[in-house]
Short mmCIF file of C-alpha atoms in Angstrom, two decimals:
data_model
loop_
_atom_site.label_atom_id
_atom_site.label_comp_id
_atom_site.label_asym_id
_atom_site.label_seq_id
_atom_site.Cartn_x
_atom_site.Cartn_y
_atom_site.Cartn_z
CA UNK A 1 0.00 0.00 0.00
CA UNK A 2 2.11 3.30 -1.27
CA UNK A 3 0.56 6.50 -2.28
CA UNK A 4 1.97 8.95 -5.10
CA UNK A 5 1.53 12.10 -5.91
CA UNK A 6 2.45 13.68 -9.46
CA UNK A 7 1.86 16.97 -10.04
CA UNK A 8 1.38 18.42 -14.06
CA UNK A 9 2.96 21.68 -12.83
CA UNK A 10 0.71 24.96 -14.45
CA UNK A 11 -2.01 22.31 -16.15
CA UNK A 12 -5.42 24.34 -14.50
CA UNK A 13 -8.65 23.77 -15.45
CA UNK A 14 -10.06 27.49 -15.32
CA UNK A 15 -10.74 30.09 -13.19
CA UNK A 16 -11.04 29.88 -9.27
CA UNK A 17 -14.07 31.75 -7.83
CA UNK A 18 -11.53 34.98 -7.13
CA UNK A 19 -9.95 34.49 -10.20
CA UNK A 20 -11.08 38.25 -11.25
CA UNK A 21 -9.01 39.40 -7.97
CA UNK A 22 -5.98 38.43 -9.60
CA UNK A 23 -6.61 39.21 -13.31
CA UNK A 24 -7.57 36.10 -14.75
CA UNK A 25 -11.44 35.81 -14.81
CA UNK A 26 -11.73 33.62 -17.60
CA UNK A 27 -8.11 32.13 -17.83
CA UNK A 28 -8.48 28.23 -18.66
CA UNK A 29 -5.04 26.54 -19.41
CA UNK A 30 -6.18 23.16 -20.14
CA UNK A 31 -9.88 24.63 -21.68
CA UNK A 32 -8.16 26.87 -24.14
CA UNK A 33 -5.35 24.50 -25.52
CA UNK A 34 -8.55 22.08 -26.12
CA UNK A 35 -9.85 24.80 -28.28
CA UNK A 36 -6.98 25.60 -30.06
CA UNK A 37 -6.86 22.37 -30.91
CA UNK A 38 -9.97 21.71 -31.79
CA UNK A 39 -9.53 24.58 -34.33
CA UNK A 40 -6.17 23.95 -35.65
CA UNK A 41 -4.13 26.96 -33.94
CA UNK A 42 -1.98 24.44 -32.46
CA UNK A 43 -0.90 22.52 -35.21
CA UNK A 44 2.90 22.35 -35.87
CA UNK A 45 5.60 19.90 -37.09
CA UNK A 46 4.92 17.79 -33.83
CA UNK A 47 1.03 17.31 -33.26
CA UNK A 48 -1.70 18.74 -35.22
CA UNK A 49 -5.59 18.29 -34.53
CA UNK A 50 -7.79 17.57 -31.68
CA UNK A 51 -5.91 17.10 -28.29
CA UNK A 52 -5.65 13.41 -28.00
CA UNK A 53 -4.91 12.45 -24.20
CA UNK A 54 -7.02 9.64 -23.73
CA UNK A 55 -5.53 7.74 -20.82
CA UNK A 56 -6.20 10.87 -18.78
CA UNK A 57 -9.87 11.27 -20.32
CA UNK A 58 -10.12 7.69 -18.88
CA UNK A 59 -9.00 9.20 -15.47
CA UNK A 60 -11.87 11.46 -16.07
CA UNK A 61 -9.74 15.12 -16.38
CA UNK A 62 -12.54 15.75 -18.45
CA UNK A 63 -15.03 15.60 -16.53
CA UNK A 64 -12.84 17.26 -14.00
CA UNK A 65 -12.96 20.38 -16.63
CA UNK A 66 -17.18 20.07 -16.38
CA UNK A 67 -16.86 20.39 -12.57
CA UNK A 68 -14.98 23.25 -12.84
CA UNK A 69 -16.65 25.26 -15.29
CA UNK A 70 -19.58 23.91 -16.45
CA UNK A 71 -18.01 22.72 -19.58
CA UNK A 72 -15.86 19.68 -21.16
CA UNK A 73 -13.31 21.16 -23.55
CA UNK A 74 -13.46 19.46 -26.93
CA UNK A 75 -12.53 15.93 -27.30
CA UNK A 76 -12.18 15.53 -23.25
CA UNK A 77 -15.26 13.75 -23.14
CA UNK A 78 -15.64 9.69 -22.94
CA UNK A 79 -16.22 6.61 -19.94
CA UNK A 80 -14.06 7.07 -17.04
CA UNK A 81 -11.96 3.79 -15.89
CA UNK A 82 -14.25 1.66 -13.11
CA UNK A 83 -10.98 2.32 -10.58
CA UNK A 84 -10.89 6.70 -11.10
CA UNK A 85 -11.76 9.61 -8.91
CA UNK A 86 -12.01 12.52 -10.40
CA UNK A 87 -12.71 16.13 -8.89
CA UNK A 88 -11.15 19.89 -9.09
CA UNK A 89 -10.43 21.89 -6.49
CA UNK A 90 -9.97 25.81 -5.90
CA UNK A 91 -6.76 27.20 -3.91
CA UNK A 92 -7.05 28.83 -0.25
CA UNK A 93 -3.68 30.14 0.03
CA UNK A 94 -3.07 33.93 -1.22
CA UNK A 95 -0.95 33.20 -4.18
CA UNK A 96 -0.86 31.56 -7.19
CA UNK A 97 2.57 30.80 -7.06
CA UNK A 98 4.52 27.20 -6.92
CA UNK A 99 5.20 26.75 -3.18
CA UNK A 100 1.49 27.74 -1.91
CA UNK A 101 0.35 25.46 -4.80
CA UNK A 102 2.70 22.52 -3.66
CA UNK A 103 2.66 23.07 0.29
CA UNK A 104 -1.40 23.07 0.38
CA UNK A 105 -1.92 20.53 -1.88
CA UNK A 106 0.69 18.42 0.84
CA UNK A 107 -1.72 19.93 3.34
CA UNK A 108 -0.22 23.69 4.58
CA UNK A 109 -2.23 26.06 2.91
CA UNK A 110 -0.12 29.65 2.64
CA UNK A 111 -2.46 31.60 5.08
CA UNK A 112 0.01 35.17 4.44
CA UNK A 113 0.73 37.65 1.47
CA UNK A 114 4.57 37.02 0.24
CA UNK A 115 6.48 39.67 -0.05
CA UNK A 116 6.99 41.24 -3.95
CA UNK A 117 9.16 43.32 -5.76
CA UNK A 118 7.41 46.35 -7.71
CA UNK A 119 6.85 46.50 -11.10
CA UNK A 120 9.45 49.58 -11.62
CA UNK A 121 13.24 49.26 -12.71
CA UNK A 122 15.31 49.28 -10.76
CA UNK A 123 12.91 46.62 -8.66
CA UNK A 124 15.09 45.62 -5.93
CA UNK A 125 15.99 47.78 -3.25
CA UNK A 126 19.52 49.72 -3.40
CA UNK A 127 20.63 48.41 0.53
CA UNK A 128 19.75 44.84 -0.97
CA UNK A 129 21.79 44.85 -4.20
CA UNK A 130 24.68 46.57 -2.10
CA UNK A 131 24.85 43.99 0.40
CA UNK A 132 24.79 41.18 -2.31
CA UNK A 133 27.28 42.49 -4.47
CA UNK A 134 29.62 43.41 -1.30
CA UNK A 135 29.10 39.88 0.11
CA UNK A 136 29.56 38.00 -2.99
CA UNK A 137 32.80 39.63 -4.39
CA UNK A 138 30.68 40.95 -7.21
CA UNK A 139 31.06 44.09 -9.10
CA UNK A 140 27.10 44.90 -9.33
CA UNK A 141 24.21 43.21 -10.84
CA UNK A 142 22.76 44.09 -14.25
CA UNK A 143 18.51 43.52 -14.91
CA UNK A 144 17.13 44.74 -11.78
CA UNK A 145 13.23 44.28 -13.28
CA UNK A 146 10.72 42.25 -14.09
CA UNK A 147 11.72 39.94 -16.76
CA UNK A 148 11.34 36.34 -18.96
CA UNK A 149 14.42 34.66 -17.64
CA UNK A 150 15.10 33.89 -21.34
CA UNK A 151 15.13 36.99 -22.97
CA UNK A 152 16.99 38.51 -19.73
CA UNK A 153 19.49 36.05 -20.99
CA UNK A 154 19.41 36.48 -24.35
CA UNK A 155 19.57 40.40 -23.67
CA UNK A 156 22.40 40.12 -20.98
CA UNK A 157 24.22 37.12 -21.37
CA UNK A 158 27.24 38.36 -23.29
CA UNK A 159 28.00 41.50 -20.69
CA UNK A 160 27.74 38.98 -18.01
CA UNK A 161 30.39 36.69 -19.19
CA UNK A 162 32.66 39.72 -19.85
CA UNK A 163 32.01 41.44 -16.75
CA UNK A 164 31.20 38.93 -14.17
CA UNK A 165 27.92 40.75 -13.12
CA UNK A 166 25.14 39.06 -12.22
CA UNK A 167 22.33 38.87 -14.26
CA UNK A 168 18.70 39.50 -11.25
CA UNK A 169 15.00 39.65 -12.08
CA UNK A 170 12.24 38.83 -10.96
CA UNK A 171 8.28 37.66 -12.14
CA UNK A 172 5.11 38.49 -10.66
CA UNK A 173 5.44 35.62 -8.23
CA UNK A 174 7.74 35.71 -4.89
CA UNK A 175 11.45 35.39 -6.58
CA UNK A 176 14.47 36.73 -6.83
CA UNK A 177 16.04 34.97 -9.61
CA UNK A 178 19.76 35.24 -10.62
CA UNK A 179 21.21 34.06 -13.78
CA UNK A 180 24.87 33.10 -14.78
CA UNK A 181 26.64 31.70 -17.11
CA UNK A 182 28.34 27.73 -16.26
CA UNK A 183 31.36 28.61 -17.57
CA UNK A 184 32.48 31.45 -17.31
CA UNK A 185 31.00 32.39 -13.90
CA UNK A 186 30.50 28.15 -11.97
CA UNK A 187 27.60 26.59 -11.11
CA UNK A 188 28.86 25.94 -7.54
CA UNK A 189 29.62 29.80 -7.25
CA UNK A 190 26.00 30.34 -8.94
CA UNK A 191 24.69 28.30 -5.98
CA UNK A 192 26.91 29.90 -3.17
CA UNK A 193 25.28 33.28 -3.90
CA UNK A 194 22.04 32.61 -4.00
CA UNK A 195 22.33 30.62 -0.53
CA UNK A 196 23.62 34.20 0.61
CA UNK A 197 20.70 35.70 -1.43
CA UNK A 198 18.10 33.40 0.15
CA UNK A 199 19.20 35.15 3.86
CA UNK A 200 18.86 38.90 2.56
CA UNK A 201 15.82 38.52 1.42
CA UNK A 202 14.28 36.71 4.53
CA UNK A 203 13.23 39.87 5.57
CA UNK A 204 11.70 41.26 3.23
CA UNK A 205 9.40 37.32 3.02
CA UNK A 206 10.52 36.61 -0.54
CA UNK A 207 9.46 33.02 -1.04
CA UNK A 208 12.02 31.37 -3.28
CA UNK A 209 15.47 32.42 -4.64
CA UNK A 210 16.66 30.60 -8.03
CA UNK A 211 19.39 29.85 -9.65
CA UNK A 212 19.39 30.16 -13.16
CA UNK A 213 22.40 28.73 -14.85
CA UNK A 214 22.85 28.53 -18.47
CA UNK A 215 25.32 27.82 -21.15
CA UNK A 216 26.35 28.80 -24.68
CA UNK A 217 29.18 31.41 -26.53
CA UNK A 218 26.86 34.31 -27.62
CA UNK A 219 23.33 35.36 -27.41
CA UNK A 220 22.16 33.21 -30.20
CA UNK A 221 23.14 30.22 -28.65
CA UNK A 222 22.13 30.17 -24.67
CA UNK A 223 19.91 28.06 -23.04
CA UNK A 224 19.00 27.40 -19.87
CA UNK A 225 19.99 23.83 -18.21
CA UNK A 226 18.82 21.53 -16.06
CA UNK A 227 20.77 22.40 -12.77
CA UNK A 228 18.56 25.20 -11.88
CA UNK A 229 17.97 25.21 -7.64
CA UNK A 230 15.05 26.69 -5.64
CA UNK A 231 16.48 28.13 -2.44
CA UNK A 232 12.80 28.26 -0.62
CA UNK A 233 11.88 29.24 2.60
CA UNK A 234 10.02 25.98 4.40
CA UNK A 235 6.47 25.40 4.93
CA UNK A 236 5.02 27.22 7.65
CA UNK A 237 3.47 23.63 9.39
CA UNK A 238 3.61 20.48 9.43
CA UNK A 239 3.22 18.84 5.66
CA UNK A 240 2.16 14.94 4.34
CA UNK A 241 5.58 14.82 3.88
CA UNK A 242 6.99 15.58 7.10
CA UNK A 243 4.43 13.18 8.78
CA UNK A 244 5.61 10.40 6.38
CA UNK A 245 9.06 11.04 7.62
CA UNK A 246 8.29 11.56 11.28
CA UNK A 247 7.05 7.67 10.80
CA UNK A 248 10.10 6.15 9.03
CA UNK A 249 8.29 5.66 5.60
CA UNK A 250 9.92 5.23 2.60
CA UNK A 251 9.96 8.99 0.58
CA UNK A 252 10.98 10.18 -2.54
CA UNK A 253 10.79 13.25 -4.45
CA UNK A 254 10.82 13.99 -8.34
CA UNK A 255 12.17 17.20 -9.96
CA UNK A 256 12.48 19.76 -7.80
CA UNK A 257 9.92 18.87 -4.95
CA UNK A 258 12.58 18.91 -3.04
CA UNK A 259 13.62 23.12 -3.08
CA UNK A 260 10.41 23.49 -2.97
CA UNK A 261 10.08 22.06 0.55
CA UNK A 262 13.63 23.08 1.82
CA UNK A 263 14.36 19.39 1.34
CA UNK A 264 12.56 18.69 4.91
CA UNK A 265 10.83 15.29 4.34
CA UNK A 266 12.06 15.05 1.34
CA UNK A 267 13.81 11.64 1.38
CA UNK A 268 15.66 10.40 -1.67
CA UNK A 269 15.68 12.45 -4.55
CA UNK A 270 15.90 12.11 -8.21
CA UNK A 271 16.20 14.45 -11.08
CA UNK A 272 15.77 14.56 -14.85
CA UNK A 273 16.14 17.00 -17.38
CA UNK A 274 12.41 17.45 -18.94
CA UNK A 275 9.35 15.70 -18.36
CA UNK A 276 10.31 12.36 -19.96
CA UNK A 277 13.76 12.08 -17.98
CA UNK A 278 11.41 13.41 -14.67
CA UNK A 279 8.73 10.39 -15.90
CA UNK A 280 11.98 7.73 -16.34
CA UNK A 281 12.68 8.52 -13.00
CA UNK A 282 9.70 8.34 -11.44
CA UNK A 283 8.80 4.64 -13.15
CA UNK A 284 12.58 3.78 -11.27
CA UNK A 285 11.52 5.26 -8.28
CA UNK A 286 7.60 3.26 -8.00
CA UNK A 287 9.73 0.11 -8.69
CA UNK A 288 11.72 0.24 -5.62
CA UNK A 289 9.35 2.45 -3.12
CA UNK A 290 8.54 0.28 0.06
CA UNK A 291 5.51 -0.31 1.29
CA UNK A 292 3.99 2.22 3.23
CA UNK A 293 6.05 4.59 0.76
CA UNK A 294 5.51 8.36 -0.38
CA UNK A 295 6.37 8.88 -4.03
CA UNK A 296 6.16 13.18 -4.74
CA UNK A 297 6.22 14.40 -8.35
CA UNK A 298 7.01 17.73 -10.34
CA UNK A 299 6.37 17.46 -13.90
CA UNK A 300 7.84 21.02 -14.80
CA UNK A 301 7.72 21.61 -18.70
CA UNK A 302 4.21 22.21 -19.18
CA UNK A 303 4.85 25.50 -17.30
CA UNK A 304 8.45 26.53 -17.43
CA UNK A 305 8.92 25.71 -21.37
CA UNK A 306 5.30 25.91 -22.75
CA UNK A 307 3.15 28.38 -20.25
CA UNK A 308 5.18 30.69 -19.39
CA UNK A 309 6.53 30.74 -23.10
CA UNK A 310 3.14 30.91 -24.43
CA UNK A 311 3.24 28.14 -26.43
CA UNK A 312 0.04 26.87 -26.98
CA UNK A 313 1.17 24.09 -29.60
CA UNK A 314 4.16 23.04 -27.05
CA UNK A 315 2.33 22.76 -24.01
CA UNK A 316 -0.57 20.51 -26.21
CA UNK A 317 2.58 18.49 -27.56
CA UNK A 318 3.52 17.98 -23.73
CA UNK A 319 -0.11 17.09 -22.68
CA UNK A 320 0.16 13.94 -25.13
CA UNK A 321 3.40 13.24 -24.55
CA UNK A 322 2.78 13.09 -20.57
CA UNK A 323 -0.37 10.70 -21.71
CA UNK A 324 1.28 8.50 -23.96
CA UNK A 325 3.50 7.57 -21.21
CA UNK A 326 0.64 6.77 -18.53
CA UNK A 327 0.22 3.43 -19.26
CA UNK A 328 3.48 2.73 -18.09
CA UNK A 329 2.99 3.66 -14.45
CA UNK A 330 -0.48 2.42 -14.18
CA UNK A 331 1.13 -1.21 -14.94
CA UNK A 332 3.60 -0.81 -12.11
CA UNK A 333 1.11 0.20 -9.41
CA UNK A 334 -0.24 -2.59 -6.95
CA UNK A 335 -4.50 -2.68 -6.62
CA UNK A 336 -3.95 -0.92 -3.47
CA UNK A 337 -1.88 1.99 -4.23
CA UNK A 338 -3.01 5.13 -4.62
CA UNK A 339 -2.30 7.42 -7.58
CA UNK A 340 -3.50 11.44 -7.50
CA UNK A 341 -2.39 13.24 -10.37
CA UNK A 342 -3.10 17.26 -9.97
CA UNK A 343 -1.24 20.89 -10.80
CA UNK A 344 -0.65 23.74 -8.25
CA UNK A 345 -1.67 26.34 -10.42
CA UNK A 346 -2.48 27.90 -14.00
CA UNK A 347 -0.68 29.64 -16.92
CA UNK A 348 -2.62 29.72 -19.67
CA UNK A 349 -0.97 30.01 -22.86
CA UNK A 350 -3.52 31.73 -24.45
CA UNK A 351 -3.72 34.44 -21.53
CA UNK A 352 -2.06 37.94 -21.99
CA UNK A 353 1.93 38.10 -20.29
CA UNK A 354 3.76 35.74 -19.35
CA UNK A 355 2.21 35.07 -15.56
CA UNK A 356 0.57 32.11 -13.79
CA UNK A 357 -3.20 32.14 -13.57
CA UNK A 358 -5.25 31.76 -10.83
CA UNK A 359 -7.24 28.71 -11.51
CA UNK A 360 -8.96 25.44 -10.12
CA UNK A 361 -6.84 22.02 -10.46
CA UNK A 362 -8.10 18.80 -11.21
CA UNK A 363 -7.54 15.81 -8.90
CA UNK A 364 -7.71 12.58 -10.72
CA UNK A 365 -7.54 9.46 -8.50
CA UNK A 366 -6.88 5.88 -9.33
CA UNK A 367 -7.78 3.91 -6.27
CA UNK A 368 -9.77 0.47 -5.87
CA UNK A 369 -12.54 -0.64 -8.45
CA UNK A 370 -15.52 2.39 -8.37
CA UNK A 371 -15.55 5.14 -10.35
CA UNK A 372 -16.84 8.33 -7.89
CA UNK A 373 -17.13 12.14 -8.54
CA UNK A 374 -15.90 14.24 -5.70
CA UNK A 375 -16.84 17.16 -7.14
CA UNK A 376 -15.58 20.82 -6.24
CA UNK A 377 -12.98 20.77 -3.27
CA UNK A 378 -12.50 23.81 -1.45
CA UNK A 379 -8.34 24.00 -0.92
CA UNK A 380 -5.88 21.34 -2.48
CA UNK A 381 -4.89 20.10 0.86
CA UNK A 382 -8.33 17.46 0.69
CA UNK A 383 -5.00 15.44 -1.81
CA UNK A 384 -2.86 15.48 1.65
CA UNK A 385 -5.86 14.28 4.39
CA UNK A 386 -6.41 11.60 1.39
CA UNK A 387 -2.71 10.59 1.52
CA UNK A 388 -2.88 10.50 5.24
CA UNK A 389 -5.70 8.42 5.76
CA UNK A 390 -4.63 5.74 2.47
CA UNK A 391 -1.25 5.52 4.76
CA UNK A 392 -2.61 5.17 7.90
CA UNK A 393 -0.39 8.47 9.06
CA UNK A 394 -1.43 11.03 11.52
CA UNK A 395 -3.94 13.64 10.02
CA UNK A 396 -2.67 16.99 8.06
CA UNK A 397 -3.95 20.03 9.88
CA UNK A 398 -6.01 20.97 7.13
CA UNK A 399 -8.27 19.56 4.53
CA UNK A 400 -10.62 16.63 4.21
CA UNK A 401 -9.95 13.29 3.12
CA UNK A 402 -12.56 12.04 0.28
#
């Protein structure tokens, strides 16, 4: 009896009801790339017509999509599997960010505002930048604003090789984000600043610092890799995972679920460049988890290379690709595991920046022989009292188990 939880990072399923309080009344990331399908604005060289993920129609994500908004996108409708739950579910913490998405849905909802940086350039405050540069043997930082981490690149790559500034920005979420180059600058050193990073901003309640490495000889050619690290600040309470490893069981975490707890319950953890390397390890990982075990997935392309990126074609592309591969860790799961597959958030590729939108997540279940709806869940952290009760661990603070 194990439990796993995989997480299609940005795939939401439209609006939450105070969706309009954060700008997105009417975002739908997974409801708008089944349009575009539909329609033939996201064919390319890789896919072209209708989106075709059946093994999660099966799952019932479509009718997931119906809870949500009243609605099944186009060709998300057919029979759900005899062993699937399906349901969505609307976020309680404030943000819409990836660690209030990931600690509620492990049962710690975010109940205060992060801190942000304003939308003005410079964004980051002069003592801040001072202390950073003076600390970290830097001669000054070049950025300072809100920007796509790869066109910040692309725009100040080459005078960061040459003059060993760092390259800082941030988004609309919680971050302070600092770019450099493998090379020229080290990926250790990279990491050794943003540790120092991740204590000046504690103050000011910035939720994650990142390191953004990336490699290449001129503008043209740089691109981001793998080794990126979240330096996050850790949950506020007590999480699924920390009860799991308060008991001795068996953890692991995908991708980067471990930054994004502070790697506090973490247990083993494997990495993979992309969603297929992140799915290879995750079929390695189900094969040896122990009984009583907590698997904990991040599936990250569908919103680092495809929603933020605005690629409405990509992120489809990504959709089948993550359901063509399904099969393959249904067959490795034992009748009385228990498989949730969700997202934390939105970012609809067809809304305007570059932002993640507030929406509602679906929560697709597979689980013993009866196909149920549990309809509209109010907080993500009803996935974590689930987890609890499957394992037979202490209760989450929050949530309900269904």
């Amino acid at each position: 009896m194990r439990a796993l939880i995989l997480v299609m990072d940005s795939v939401g399923i439209g609006g939450g009801p105070d969706a309009a309080l954060y700008g997105d009344h009417g975002a739908d990331t997974l409801g708008h790339i089944a349009e575009a399908c539909a329609h033939g604005a996201a064919d390319n060289d890789i896919r072209n017509g209708p989106l075709a993920i059946p093994h999660l129609v099966a799952l019932g994500i479509g009718q997931a999509c119906r809870l949500a908004t009243g609605r099944t996108p186009p060709a998300l409708d057919g029979p759900v599997h005899s062993y699937a739950m399906f349901g969505c579910a609307s976020e309680r913490s404030k943000g819409k960010d990836t660690p209030s998405g990931h600690w509620e849905i492990a049962g710690v909802p975010v109940p205060f505002d992060w801190g942000y940086f304003p939308k003005t350039r410079p964004c980051f405050p002069k003592g801040l930048v001072e202390r950073l540069c003076d600390d970290a043997g830097v001669p000054g930082i070049i950025g300072n604003c809100h920007a796509s981490g790869t066109e910040i690149i692309r725009e100040l790559g080459e005078r960061h090789m040459q003059s060993g500034e760092l390259i800082c920005y941030t988004s609309a979420d919680s971050v302070f984000q600092i770019a450099a180059h493998e090379g020229t600058f080290g990926l250790e050193r990279l990491y050794a600043i943003c540790a120092l990073a991740r204590r000046l901003v504690d103050p000011l309640n910035i939720g994650r610092v990142i390191a953004r490495p990336f490699v290449g000889s001129a503008a043209a050619n740089f691109k981001r890799t793998a080794h990126r690290r979240d330096f996050s600040v850790p949950p506020p309470g007590q999480t699924i995972l920390d009860r799991a490893a308060d008991d001795g069981r068996d953890i692991v975490s995908i991708g980067k679920i471990d930054d994004i707890f502070a790697h506090r319950g973490t247990g083993r953890n494997k990495r993979g460049d992309g969603n297929d390397a992140l799915f290879d390890c995750t079929l390695e990982a189900i094969d040896d988890l122990a009984d009583g075990g907590l698997l904990f997935a991040n599936f990250i392309d569908f919103d680092t290379l495809y929603g933020h990126r605005r690629d409405i074609a990509g992120y489809a592309a990504a959709l089948e690709q993550f359901d063509r591969r399904l099969p393959e860790l249904l067959s490795r799961l034992e009748s009385d595991d228990l498989l949730i597959l969700t997202a934390d958030h939105g970012c609809d590729p067809t809304w305007d920046g570059t932002d993640h939108t507030r929406e509602q997540v679906p929560i697709l279940a597979r689980t013993s022989n009866r196909t149920r709806d549990i309809g509209k869940r109010t907080g993500f952290s009803d996935i974590a009292a689930t987890v609890a009760r499957h394992l037979g661990l202490p209760p989450v603070a929050h949530g309900s188990a269904f």
